[in-house]
Amino acid sequence: MQEFIYYNPKGLDFPISDDILVTTSLDEVQNKSFLISNTNLISSELTAREVDFYIKNSKDALSKKIENVSILYEIAASKYDFAQDISYEQEVSKDILLVANEKEDYDNFIASTLNDDFNLFYIKEDILKSISGHIGKLSVVVDDEGKDVILNVAQIVWFDAKEEGLKQSGTFDPNKSTLENIINTLKENITLYSYKKFTTYDKNICQYHERREEICSKCEEVCPTVAIVKDDKTKTLEFSQIDCHGCGGCISVCPSGALDYAPSNKESLFELSKFYKNKYPLIIPAKMELDNLNVSLKEDILPFAIEGEKFLHEETLLTLLQMSGSQLIFYTDFISKGTGDAIKILNDIYQKRYSKDAIIIAANEEELTCAIKEVSFVEGSYFNFNQEELKKREIFSHRLQKIVGEDDLGIVKTGEHVHYGLVKVNEVNCTLCLVCVGACNVDALQADATDNTLRLNPSLCTSCGYCEVSCPEADCLSIERDVIHLEPTWFKENILAQDTLFACVECGKEFATTKSIEKIAAMMGPLFSADPVKERSLYCCADCKPKIMMQNYFDQKNQGPTDAR
């Protein structure tokens, strides 16, 4: 396999790197395979359509243009190397279920197919009860005169399909396309149906996984299909990659980074960002039309092609911002809930520090033209560090700290789908039981044994509230939600509570915090006041407590009854 190829029947009017094979004829490369191509007319692992867009529209000087074409191929190759979007195949039979209430719809479908195209089952919508499974393995429950009957089919054609039916892969509505297109799609799927793995998942930092109460299930809420389903009994998430559209909406609302985008994970985006130093990144999702887009790209604008449009969040965006040292242009006709919140947060932060927006959104050609004129470098914003193996919140914290420095820039409010917060503790009522530390799986809350303190790094807190519902003390722990304090203390461990250790009155071993022992003694002391040994046991460690209780029992037994004479 050769690496890079550029095809254009008209050729190129300037030279490019020898690493890139240039051809004007598809016949020359027939039966050959390449790593990166500029067109899907040539067999390649990845198509970099942004190359032609850049060549056609860029106003860079010739020497820089030659260099940037090579960089775009290198970027595409790096994207391929880091991608974790493994491809799979699903066997799809000819078994088709047709759901149609109108005889005309049924007749049109039959007239458009041949007898051997499909094994056809036909029902009316009123007897359809439920659909489960995925393309190739769909189970449809229908009401057959009061009895539930299961039809096992590979694909479903449903005229005027209900929304819940379209959430499953393998269900198609001709009224949302054309009957001809749907029939062609059915046939193509039978020949070969392939799909990709779009998400990766780390249950250890998930804010939903196996928690006693539902704290977060944002990913399931925003998923437009059944690719993510939550089990409220076990508090676990189930993922169906075959049902996933790859939009990435779940990634941008995941507070802890438990979910990541397989085609361009955070490690991949960091590596890709290195190519954009001293360049204006123009983010272009794959769904956006480029072939007929005529805009003048001023010098130093370089496309940043991405697959989905919804997965970008505050950490990935800030990484690209700081690695380029520039504002970003985001060319998209749709902003997801999580990405929208992230953009607002970053724009508010940049306005406070640099008096300009971080990200300029352009939804059409006119807005893109304006954004290209507006975009500029942000003096003093470049920042690079080794973020390998750090979590999403840790990376964002470190990068944001660089912006804040030693200044107090005020407060930024976060949104409905991206949460930050400040844990507060009423130290008088805190016994340092550390239940809150055990409840925090992003390490925002920590215990320090060297000085017996409960500490908080606010910049890591997702404001999930699990520490709040887990705290056993009344009026003890609360959260100031949806705020980021742009000041130095936001990024440091702050002491929330501190106590001394209590020494066992028998052996002298320190075994608990003083306030916890005092609290237990205050509760149980009145009940034990008639028995000095029991009362003393309240101040004993786990080893000494049974010893003095047993000794007291034997002493009383050996003493015998009191002499009455």
XYZ file of C-alpha atoms in Angstrom:
565
model
C 0.000 0.000 0.000
C 1.290 3.428 -0.956
C 0.572 6.237 1.484
C -0.609 9.417 -0.240
C -2.243 10.113 -3.604
C -3.714 13.219 -5.164
C -6.081 12.843 -8.118
C -7.350 15.614 -10.365
C -8.082 15.114 -14.092
C -6.898 18.701 -14.692
C -3.697 18.188 -12.759
C -2.112 20.735 -10.425
C -0.684 24.114 -11.368
C 1.979 23.945 -8.652
C 4.341 21.199 -7.444
C 3.744 19.236 -4.236
C 5.848 16.890 -2.162
C 7.324 13.757 -3.779
C 5.664 11.792 -0.955
C 2.333 12.395 -2.671
C 1.625 10.575 -5.930
C -0.143 12.932 -8.337
C -2.276 11.420 -11.089
C -4.665 12.743 -13.721
C -5.992 9.308 -14.655
C -7.890 6.790 -12.543
C -6.686 4.032 -14.860
C -3.135 4.563 -13.616
C -4.082 3.623 -10.063
C -6.682 0.971 -10.773
C -6.416 -1.995 -8.384
C -4.057 -0.036 -6.148
C -4.773 0.908 -2.558
C -3.622 3.998 -0.679
C -3.636 5.265 2.892
C -4.856 8.808 2.196
C -6.565 10.118 -0.936
C -8.231 13.425 -1.730
C -11.209 11.672 -3.348
C -13.420 8.657 -2.760
C -12.946 7.709 -6.429
C -9.690 6.053 -5.342
C -9.467 3.144 -2.919
C -7.982 4.459 0.322
C -8.280 4.043 4.075
C -9.248 7.677 4.560
C -10.476 10.411 2.226
C -9.175 13.910 2.936
C -11.627 16.037 0.963
C -10.324 19.117 2.797
C -7.218 18.996 0.575
C -9.090 20.108 -2.555
C -11.037 22.665 -0.530
C -7.780 24.186 0.694
C -6.076 24.122 -2.726
C -9.060 25.763 -4.414
C -9.683 28.512 -1.859
C -6.444 29.294 -0.012
C -4.659 32.600 -0.485
C -1.417 31.315 1.030
C 1.802 32.046 -0.818
C 2.922 29.232 -3.132
C 5.704 27.987 -0.843
C 3.328 27.818 2.118
C 0.651 26.168 0.004
C 3.051 23.394 -0.990
C 3.963 22.901 2.661
C 0.353 22.938 3.897
C -0.840 20.351 1.358
C 1.747 17.966 2.797
C 0.648 18.903 6.332
C -2.989 18.102 5.509
C -1.957 14.633 4.323
C 0.113 14.152 7.499
C -2.840 15.269 9.617
C -5.102 12.752 7.889
C -2.508 10.002 8.396
C -2.192 10.853 12.103
C -5.974 10.803 12.413
C -5.990 7.316 10.884
C -3.168 6.114 13.164
C -4.846 7.282 16.376
C -8.417 6.310 15.458
C -10.076 3.573 17.494
C -13.175 3.270 15.305
C -12.908 -0.428 14.512
C -15.076 -1.626 11.613
C -17.472 -4.564 11.950
C -19.808 -6.405 9.610
C -23.339 -7.649 10.249
C -25.021 -10.421 8.268
C -28.356 -9.212 6.862
C -30.840 -11.662 5.358
C -33.585 -10.980 2.807
C -36.316 -11.087 5.479
C -38.140 -7.746 5.267
C -41.152 -6.535 7.266
C -43.401 -4.065 5.451
C -45.573 -1.894 7.725
C -48.197 0.034 5.744
C -51.738 1.136 6.513
C -52.553 2.280 2.990
C -53.038 -0.309 0.235
C -51.452 2.144 -2.190
C -48.179 2.060 -0.206
C -48.209 -1.726 -0.214
C -48.908 -1.877 -3.955
C -46.150 0.647 -4.741
C -43.602 -1.338 -2.758
C -44.550 -4.623 -4.453
C -44.481 -2.998 -7.888
C -40.960 -1.659 -7.236
C -39.435 -5.026 -6.351
C -38.866 -8.386 -7.948
C -40.129 -11.636 -6.456
C -36.672 -12.801 -5.411
C -35.491 -9.456 -3.997
C -36.876 -10.040 -0.495
C -38.688 -12.508 1.738
C -41.560 -10.189 2.597
C -43.791 -10.060 5.687
C -46.622 -7.535 5.721
C -48.617 -6.052 8.617
C -50.659 -2.968 9.362
C -49.380 -0.563 11.986
C -52.271 -1.116 14.421
C -51.119 -4.636 15.330
C -47.467 -3.687 15.876
C -46.653 -3.667 19.602
C -42.881 -3.321 19.904
C -39.541 -3.519 18.082
C -36.223 -4.570 19.604
C -32.785 -5.611 18.395
C -30.860 -4.115 15.502
C -30.448 -4.431 11.754
C -29.992 -8.070 10.801
C -31.603 -9.201 14.082
C -34.861 -7.331 14.614
C -37.621 -8.812 16.752
C -41.087 -7.409 16.137
C -43.973 -8.247 18.478
C -47.402 -8.148 16.805
C -50.907 -8.755 18.126
C -52.413 -11.775 16.355
C -56.023 -11.902 17.575
C -55.031 -11.295 21.192
C -51.836 -13.341 21.175
C -48.330 -11.960 20.963
C -46.439 -13.270 17.953
C -42.752 -12.510 17.331
C -41.545 -11.847 13.801
C -37.788 -12.128 13.338
C -36.691 -9.988 10.396
C -33.537 -8.297 9.143
C -34.954 -4.903 8.053
C -38.205 -2.970 8.301
C -39.900 -0.662 5.813
C -42.449 1.429 7.704
C -44.510 4.058 5.918
C -45.013 7.071 8.232
C -42.898 5.398 10.892
C -43.253 6.410 14.527
C -40.170 7.939 16.144
C -39.542 4.950 18.415
C -39.347 2.683 15.384
C -36.665 4.766 13.705
C -34.438 4.663 16.789
C -33.485 1.097 15.880
C -31.008 0.531 13.101
C -32.609 -1.237 10.140
C -35.931 0.644 10.102
C -36.616 2.895 7.096
C -39.445 5.266 6.208
C -39.925 5.859 2.422
C -41.800 9.076 3.195
C -38.580 10.571 4.654
C -36.698 9.747 1.460
C -37.974 8.015 -1.664
C -39.159 4.458 -2.179
C -36.454 3.936 -4.781
C -33.711 5.046 -2.398
C -35.034 2.861 0.403
C -35.190 -0.239 -1.792
C -31.628 0.383 -2.976
C -30.522 0.768 0.652
C -32.205 -2.509 1.606
C -30.377 -4.328 -1.181
C -27.023 -2.743 -0.336
C -27.391 -3.779 3.299
C -28.069 -7.385 2.280
C -24.912 -7.391 0.158
C -22.762 -5.926 2.935
C -23.656 -4.034 6.090
C -20.692 -2.585 7.933
C -20.593 -0.304 10.928
C -18.029 1.334 13.163
C -17.313 1.572 16.839
C -17.828 5.262 17.597
C -17.529 5.402 21.383
C -15.179 4.143 24.072
C -16.247 3.899 27.706
C -14.493 3.942 31.087
C -16.987 2.811 33.724
C -14.590 3.688 36.548
C -15.190 7.418 36.156
C -18.781 7.206 34.912
C -21.172 9.349 36.984
C -23.995 6.795 36.521
C -22.323 3.393 36.820
C -23.445 1.407 39.904
C -24.297 4.442 42.008
C -27.036 4.130 44.594
C -28.940 7.059 43.135
C -29.195 8.365 39.596
C -26.847 11.317 39.459
C -26.137 11.520 35.742
C -27.438 9.882 32.592
C -26.908 12.734 30.154
C -25.482 10.443 27.471
C -28.642 8.351 27.371
C -30.835 11.458 27.355
C -29.204 13.012 24.285
C -28.773 9.784 22.273
C -31.132 9.929 19.258
C -31.194 6.126 18.926
C -31.036 3.110 21.249
C -27.239 3.060 21.080
C -27.115 3.925 24.808
C -29.639 2.406 27.184
C -29.553 2.623 30.972
C -30.583 -0.173 33.332
C -32.080 1.555 36.361
C -32.035 -1.635 38.450
C -28.308 -2.271 38.166
C -27.383 1.358 37.404
C -25.346 0.298 34.373
C -25.213 1.515 30.780
C -25.561 -0.741 27.761
C -24.003 0.270 24.438
C -25.063 -0.864 20.963
C -22.434 0.280 18.487
C -24.466 -0.988 15.538
C -27.271 1.456 16.446
C -24.885 4.392 16.906
C -24.985 7.167 14.272
C -21.582 8.474 15.320
C -22.824 12.006 15.994
C -20.843 12.241 19.253
C -23.522 14.087 21.232
C -23.003 11.790 24.210
C -19.289 12.680 24.334
C -19.763 16.411 24.778
C -22.241 16.049 27.675
C -20.225 13.407 29.565
C -18.950 15.335 32.607
C -16.024 13.143 33.594
C -14.730 11.976 30.212
C -15.943 8.415 30.760
C -17.093 8.490 27.133
C -14.711 9.381 24.330
C -15.051 9.596 20.552
C -13.309 6.643 18.892
C -12.578 8.291 15.492
C -10.901 11.279 17.216
C -10.307 10.707 20.918
C -8.688 13.287 23.180
C -5.191 11.854 22.584
C -5.743 12.033 18.830
C -6.979 15.619 18.978
C -3.967 16.634 21.038
C -1.595 15.163 18.459
C -3.517 16.740 15.578
C -3.494 20.115 17.329
C 0.302 20.164 17.142
C 0.042 20.740 13.381
C -1.887 23.995 13.907
C 0.648 26.111 15.768
C 0.530 29.645 14.332
C -2.386 28.693 12.072
C -6.088 29.530 12.130
C -7.962 26.209 12.545
C -11.168 25.949 10.513
C -13.176 23.067 11.991
C -15.274 21.307 9.341
C -17.521 18.317 10.171
C -17.818 15.626 7.492
C -21.497 16.418 6.874
C -20.760 19.955 5.646
C -20.705 20.482 1.879
C -17.301 21.602 0.584
C -17.275 20.940 -3.158
C -19.394 23.965 -4.052
C -18.218 26.186 -1.213
C -16.461 29.239 -2.625
C -14.792 31.304 0.055
C -11.487 33.088 0.156
C -9.275 31.528 2.842
C -6.896 34.223 4.015
C -3.295 33.300 4.764
C -2.638 30.766 7.530
C -6.155 29.288 7.598
C -5.937 25.497 7.632
C -8.955 23.133 7.620
C -9.442 20.852 10.625
C -11.662 18.029 9.339
C -13.684 15.979 11.838
C -16.152 13.141 11.414
C -19.015 13.905 13.807
C -20.136 17.402 14.719
C -21.363 16.932 18.305
C -18.426 15.408 20.196
C -16.296 18.521 20.733
C -16.248 19.679 24.364
C -14.502 22.310 26.445
C -11.277 20.312 26.890
C -10.770 19.397 23.216
C -11.684 22.888 22.058
C -9.360 24.574 24.573
C -6.553 22.224 23.538
C -6.905 23.307 19.906
C -7.232 26.957 20.935
C -4.028 26.950 22.967
C -2.018 24.735 20.624
C -2.794 27.063 17.707
C -2.586 30.309 19.652
C -5.581 31.456 17.616
C -9.329 31.798 17.690
C -11.192 28.887 16.109
C -13.741 28.949 13.304
C -16.402 26.244 13.582
C -18.238 25.782 10.269
C -21.410 23.871 11.102
C -25.152 24.219 10.632
C -25.874 22.511 13.948
C -24.467 22.898 17.466
C -25.143 20.090 19.944
C -26.244 20.713 23.524
C -22.901 19.843 25.069
C -20.761 21.568 22.438
C -22.957 24.668 22.642
C -22.452 24.916 26.404
C -18.699 24.350 25.990
C -18.429 27.125 23.389
C -20.313 29.554 25.627
C -18.047 28.743 28.587
C -14.883 29.230 26.536
C -16.138 32.416 24.903
C -16.963 33.863 28.328
C -13.505 32.922 29.618
C -11.724 34.399 26.583
C -13.747 37.591 26.825
C -12.638 38.023 30.432
C -8.962 37.384 29.657
C -8.459 38.409 26.023
C -11.550 40.561 25.276
C -12.522 38.388 22.291
C -14.449 35.178 21.648
C -12.590 31.904 21.558
C -14.754 30.271 18.894
C -16.508 31.891 15.942
C -19.466 29.888 14.630
C -20.400 30.018 10.950
C -23.531 28.212 9.772
C -23.431 29.137 6.078
C -21.166 30.535 3.366
C -21.954 34.166 4.185
C -21.190 33.706 7.879
C -18.047 31.748 7.034
C -16.795 34.601 4.876
C -17.288 36.997 7.798
C -15.614 34.601 10.245
C -12.569 34.257 7.991
C -12.130 38.027 7.994
C -12.606 38.232 11.771
C -10.440 35.341 13.001
C -7.167 36.391 14.605
C -4.323 35.113 16.732
C -4.697 35.568 20.489
C -1.547 37.057 21.924
C -0.139 35.105 24.858
C -2.607 32.226 24.513
C -0.261 29.530 23.137
C 0.302 26.727 25.652
C 1.564 23.175 25.310
C 2.265 20.510 27.910
C 2.388 16.729 28.137
C -1.237 15.769 28.818
C -0.781 12.053 28.153
C -2.931 9.810 30.383
C -4.634 12.761 32.084
C -8.414 12.759 32.399
C -10.703 15.231 30.670
C -11.189 17.473 33.722
C -7.509 17.371 34.638
C -6.492 18.576 31.176
C -9.069 21.354 31.154
C -8.032 22.414 34.664
C -4.365 22.639 33.719
C -5.089 24.591 30.554
C -7.537 26.947 32.246
C -5.053 27.588 35.041
C -2.609 28.883 32.436
C -5.209 31.446 31.312
C -6.085 32.592 34.829
C -2.540 32.784 36.165
C -2.380 34.804 39.384
C -5.354 37.028 38.561
C -8.969 37.069 39.660
C -11.053 37.239 36.479
C -14.406 36.751 38.189
C -16.980 34.006 37.744
C -18.183 32.173 34.645
C -21.585 30.490 34.757
C -21.803 27.057 33.190
C -24.829 25.714 31.360
C -27.559 23.121 31.414
C -25.469 20.314 29.923
C -21.901 21.045 31.068
C -21.538 21.386 34.826
C -18.882 22.676 37.179
C -19.322 23.456 40.841
C -17.864 24.290 44.244
C -18.289 21.876 47.149
C -18.780 23.592 50.511
C -18.555 21.951 53.926
C -19.898 23.118 57.273
C -16.810 22.166 59.261
C -18.671 22.222 62.594
C -20.809 19.272 61.494
C -18.154 17.372 59.511
C -16.712 14.329 61.288
C -14.276 13.485 58.480
C -15.987 10.155 57.865
C -14.720 10.521 54.258
C -17.844 9.056 52.667
C -17.750 12.013 50.278
C -14.203 11.107 49.220
C -15.320 7.571 48.414
C -18.267 8.961 46.453
C -16.066 11.143 44.216
C -14.646 9.186 41.263
C -12.916 12.149 39.613
C -10.598 12.801 42.597
C -11.907 16.302 43.242
C -12.321 15.381 46.926
C -9.274 13.983 48.716
C -8.239 13.052 52.244
C -4.769 14.001 53.474
C -3.510 11.765 56.278
C -0.544 13.994 57.049
C -2.725 16.706 58.601
C -6.126 14.958 58.890
C -7.864 17.178 56.368
C -10.636 16.889 53.817
C -9.574 18.729 50.670
C -11.184 19.854 47.426
C -9.743 20.744 44.041
C -12.721 22.715 42.662
C -11.485 22.601 39.071
C -12.013 18.828 38.918
C -15.535 18.810 40.349
C -18.320 17.809 37.939
C -21.014 19.062 40.318
C -22.668 15.645 40.078
C -23.920 15.849 43.669
C -23.141 12.271 44.649
C -21.033 13.466 47.592
C -23.982 15.576 48.708
C -26.483 12.708 48.772
C -23.881 10.361 50.313
C -22.930 12.598 53.252
C -24.474 11.114 56.435
C -24.397 14.364 58.390
C -27.178 16.937 58.430
C -26.377 20.469 57.260
C -22.830 19.496 56.391
C -22.070 19.347 52.648
C -23.553 21.450 49.849
C -22.594 22.453 46.297
C -22.573 25.829 44.598
C -23.557 24.612 41.155
C -22.760 25.739 37.631
C -19.920 28.130 38.385
C -16.235 28.410 37.551
C -14.271 30.828 39.721
C -11.474 32.223 37.580
C -8.978 32.700 40.382
C -5.823 30.839 41.520
C -7.479 29.007 44.442
C -9.868 27.290 42.016
C -7.005 25.069 40.858
C -5.509 24.246 44.261
C -6.516 21.810 46.976
C -8.548 23.782 49.496
C -9.025 22.529 53.066
C -12.734 22.000 53.695
C -12.450 20.428 57.153
C -9.775 19.380 59.619
C -9.672 17.506 62.916
C -7.328 15.870 65.399
C -7.113 12.119 65.903
C -8.544 10.639 69.087
C -6.338 8.285 71.120
C -7.822 5.194 72.720
C -8.093 5.704 76.495
C -6.812 2.168 77.053
C -3.886 1.637 74.674
C -3.285 5.156 73.402
C -3.626 4.198 69.734
C -5.167 6.877 67.507
C -8.160 5.314 65.776
C -10.752 7.948 64.819
C -11.296 11.672 64.515
C -12.053 13.528 67.721
C -15.351 14.923 66.447
C -16.629 11.494 65.403
C -15.930 10.073 68.869
C -17.491 13.100 70.540
C -20.580 12.744 68.377
C -21.010 9.044 69.212
C -20.378 9.732 72.902
C -22.984 12.493 72.921
C -25.549 10.130 71.426
C -24.749 6.991 73.442
C -23.393 8.508 76.662
C -26.798 9.049 78.303
C -27.743 5.414 77.576
C -24.514 4.107 79.116
C -24.278 6.553 82.040
C -25.346 3.918 84.597
C -22.467 1.642 83.590
C -19.016 3.305 83.803
C -17.353 0.481 81.833
C -19.778 0.760 78.925
C -19.391 4.515 79.008
C -15.599 4.146 78.892
C -15.884 1.762 75.926
C -17.140 4.664 73.816
C -13.609 6.051 73.941
C -11.855 2.778 73.114
C -10.492 1.468 69.824
C -11.924 -1.639 68.183
C -9.285 -3.860 69.862
C -9.722 -2.526 73.388
C -13.497 -2.161 73.412
C -14.239 -5.946 73.625
C -11.364 -6.442 76.074
C -12.713 -4.087 78.731
C -16.269 -5.327 78.213
C -15.234 -8.968 78.666
C -13.000 -8.128 81.634
C -15.911 -6.328 83.296
C -18.113 -9.382 82.724
C -15.599 -11.753 84.343
C -14.946 -9.380 87.253
C -18.644 -9.226 88.079
C -19.011 -13.005 87.753
C -16.021 -13.769 90.039
C -17.173 -11.264 92.649
C -20.288 -13.330 93.323
C -23.407 -12.224 95.302
C -23.011 -9.538 97.968
C -22.871 -10.844 101.594
C -26.123 -9.733 103.341
C -24.918 -10.228 106.931
